[in-house]
Amino acid sequence: MRRQVPLFITFFVGTLLIVSVFIPPMENLGEDFTLFFDIIAVFAFFLGGGNLLRVHLTKLYRKSPDWGFSVVTVVGFFLMLAAGLFKIGNPGDISASVTAEGSMFQTMFNNVVLPLQSTMYALLAFFIASASYRAFRAKNREATILLVAAFIILLGRTPFGMMLTAWIPDSWSVLQVPNLAIWIMNSPNLAGQRAILIGIGLGVVSMSLRIILGIERTYLGDDR
Amino acid sequence: MKRSSLLVLAVVVILFAISWILKANQLSATEENYILEAFLITFAAFLTLSVLSFLYKDNPFYKFAEHLFVGVSAAFWMCLGFWSTLVKNLIPRLSEGLSEFFNEPYMPGDYNFFFWIPVILGILLLMRLSKEHGWIARWPLAFIVGTTAGLNFVRYLRSDFIEQISATFVPLLIEWQGVGHFFSNFNLAIDGQFVMMLSNWVIFVGVMCGLIYFFFSKEHTGVFGTASRVGIWILMITFGASFGYTVMGRISLLVGRLTFLFKDWLGLIS
Amino acid sequence: MPPAIVNFIAGQVGVQQLVVSGTSTTAQTPPSHPRAAFLVLLIIISFTISAIAQEPADTAAFDLPDERPAPPTSVVVTDFKYDAGNRVDITWVPSIDDQPELTLVDGYTVYRSANGGDYKLLDSLLPGISMYEDEEVTPDSVYTYYVATMSGKDTVQSVVTQEIRPEWELVNFDLAWLFVIAVIISGSIVWFIWRARAGADLFVRKIAGLDAVDEAIGRATEMGRPILFIPGILDMDDVQTIAGLTILGRVAKQIADYDTRIRMPVSRSLVMTAARETIKASYQVAGRPDAYSDDMVSYVTDEQFGYVAAVDGIMVREKPATIFLLGAFFAESLILAETGNSIGAIQIAGTARPAQLPFFIAACDFTLIGEELFAASAYLSGEPKQLGSLKGQDVGKGIAMLAIILGMVAVTMATAFEIDFFQMIADGLNQVFSTKAE
Amino acid sequence: MIPFEPIRLFAFGGFNVPIVISLLIIGGGMLWLLIRSLKAKEVDRRIVFVFIFAAVSAPLLFEITFDETATPIVKGVFEKIENMPERSRIVIAFDFDPAMAPEVQPMANAVIRHALAKNHRLIFISLWATGQALMDKTISEIIPAEFPQKQDGIDYVSLGYKAGNEGVLNVIVSNVKKMFPTDVNGVPLTDIAIFNGVRSMKDVDMVMAVGGGKPGPKEWVLFVGDAPGGPPVAVGVAAVVAPQMYPYYPKQVLGILGGIKGAAEYESELLHNYPRFAEQDTPGLRMMGPQTLAHVVIMAFIIFGNLAFFIGGRHKEKRL
């Protein structure tokens, strides 16, 4: 029961979904199963949310270092949960969208989640600079190619790319930095992307097969 | 808490309180709820600066922002999951009474009873909380993993394998009018025949060598090794180019945040 | 007679009658004599005939305000092949008045009747369109359609189509080539798994990132610091997350063997549950079930950057010696990898999202590129049957390369030298490797 | 021609102290780092962060802009408009929504100004429901204020929005009136001077398609530009879409304005050739200020990194 049933479920569901692609009357099966997944995921929120609360309440209870911040998490969580589940301050009634403008839920989203989200995202501007400083060094041939490609594209995005190479005659125009940048994006970049994608396609097919056939079962506890 | 950190906290609180007052004063002419609006903008600015402070090092302000973010956003997604999945998609298929309660259009259908499957699996998943019967949670997991494997098998085969192969059927000779014509019209213009042909050669050779790099069951030596080397180079150009191309978008994000601080909050720029 | 001509004649007759009544004195008094009546009729008929005879060349008539366009003709409804009986296609020949130079036709409207009921409007279409896909049908009903030409507020209907009952098919033969390719690739994977199981010796090249796993775990053990495992930010419905978890299974066993701490914040509740099962089982296999605790895995938030904020916090506070970033990553890839780098951790990353690979390459010590991520757990397991599947993948790559060479040759020959034979091959290959049927 | 200036200091119309100071600080800092690198010293990441912060915020605060030189792909569009005979008809397509507007609206503005200054005639059209409002706003903001002598119906006309996506293009490529019997104000096309002799899109002299989604510039290229006898098409697209448009250049499109950089190049070309626009807002150039400075800083750091690396005797960096 403990080992065989899950393996059978995986095999059955996986095979069913592959076959359904070729059988017109079952063509919506994939969509339905995606919805099934979403529904199960909502049930899983009980586990996830419960875990989040448990972690922070334990910190509170034990007065672990930084327990004060756990109060912030717990209070924020319950405030938002109440705002969303009871649609507090929603201009419409229960049938209005939970994210209706003017509701407490949306106001908190706009003024707490959104600025935090976009600032975390904006950190990338700094990290992309520190990563280029550290990583783009001509340590070996591969790293040099990486560096040169990145540098040409970067240069092509500033006025200096054109300024430096404007003297190149039109019959050699591919060597002008902005054109070269376009050419790199269109040709070698495309080739690399394609090779990666074809490999990924095969990798997914192979892994899916291993899972469906029960060869790969670490996720279920490979307790042999 | 140490005295120095209390001092810092006090200074920050006072500064933001001043900002709040100034902002409210500024907004009072145009906004009805100007006190609340001013607070929200000031608070958003405080959170923005708290996150940016992480670049220097971890600090209590970042910790505050982080913990608030986690709590609020976790609840945000849970509420969204509840309303958009359970109320919108599940309840209208299973219960007329409940869909009436939530004011959702009831969706009767012959195969709706199948929607009990995820409900049962969801409940089985919650058995994970039980020490004794926790193993039963593996059933829904097996169902999910099977679904993912089955759906992605065909999806990736199509979009990542088949589609990319047929996209690479490129002609290596373009506008071909013989060797003589080719050499007499040879140039390096971006729209010239040679550059366009070169592009296709690079795509063809690049995809081939890239694939060879991914070969697992053959030692990368000899000709095969050389090809796989070229494959790595192509990949490196790809990575370098994508990296460089992304920089602009990332800087824009920072411009957006700083514009918020300088314009919406401080009013330094118009 | 098609309704167009009937309408047309009716219109012309109206005009003629008006003229007659205005000019003929006989028409003003009712005819008392049958011969007079006959005469009037004769005049009317002759006027009508002459009008019709003149008509076709007279384009000026199209500018008359009451001019009506011709309806669409040859309206045909056909069942859509290889579906579940939920689509029929209606095609027609556009109205002859629907010419690029003319502005008479504003478009078309499609009407449907189910089981002999009333006709209901389905859709309005732009001029020049000659096809409509009705996907709101079921095999249980019989349908008829007609199409009308719109001109201002006026509509001119076509004849009604024949009845159609949508049919469903059991097998979609449009996808035959997809099926064949799937079977060949799966077949070769299964074949090599079977060969390997039977004891054939299979060579698999080294994958740098995976050879470093041992050392990376060992380093954390020596330093007495935890190992951080990030399975990406997507849920269990993404195959990359599952790939991450299969690697976790192998890694966790070694972690249990070495008695090192593992820390795994996740951004999805289901991933949390699955990761706990995985680690628990690995600890059992390692013979240390008592060392396992649910606290190793914790849920943070579904929000992408909220999760990143928390993981960054964990990184700088707990200073893990080794960080695994294996799964589906988006913009956060670089935030995580740079923070990880700043605390001096060894980082092994892998994702199948090409857009994020450059950042891992730049900021991590080892990166599994695309396919390598999916091959990793097979490689780490060291089991022959798992390694066999990698050999099967190589067959797939061989097929891809062969197809690309063939396609390239055929297309080159066909376009540069216009050789029909190669054009045929190119068309054939395009059909085999087509993704049109969605 | 305005003589070349690498940096235009025109926040207060002349010599600008804050700009000079901020650039001196950034430049001086860079010099200091260069010297450190020549001594093979590594730079702390926080110093990198400070420079990025300065490079982005200084141009924002003090409106530092850099003179752009138009790349061939942008110049193609500019020169076409510049060299067409006066009174040529240019179609401007507004296929975008407010979310995309910050990036592509500057392109539309620059092209409209250029075309009107060149005394061309403009036909506005939108395939996006949200595009019409943006179009109306653009027309009412630019034309009466900057080109008071231009008249609706004679020098420009707005056809408004029409539902039907690329189907609309399919029709207007052979007959405009069939899809747009009247302009946006309800005036029949037959009464509008611009449309004298214009039956289809094949009769206009150029199309400038601005947008970034579907339907958008790509559809204009495929359905209108590529139609037999179709007009030349130029496109202005958001940066994320630009790589998808490159393959059409130069055979199927005159040129591509990609993202804010494309807009900035066009604006600068316009400023060089038309001094009358010197007082106009140039959002493209303005938004490129932080970008250019940040790119320069990043490139400088890449150079510093390599200097330190080579002078430092190529020491092994990687752990393990």
XYZ file of N, CA and C in Angstrom, chain D residues 65 107 212 259:
12
model
N 21.800 64.729 -19.573
C 21.513 63.921 -20.755
C 22.772 63.802 -21.592
N 8.710 57.993 -28.776
C 9.007 57.750 -30.198
C 7.939 58.378 -31.059
N 3.938 47.450 -29.212
C 4.786 46.452 -28.573
C 4.053 45.153 -28.326
N 12.931 50.490 -27.806
C 12.952 50.949 -26.419
C 13.314 52.415 -26.309
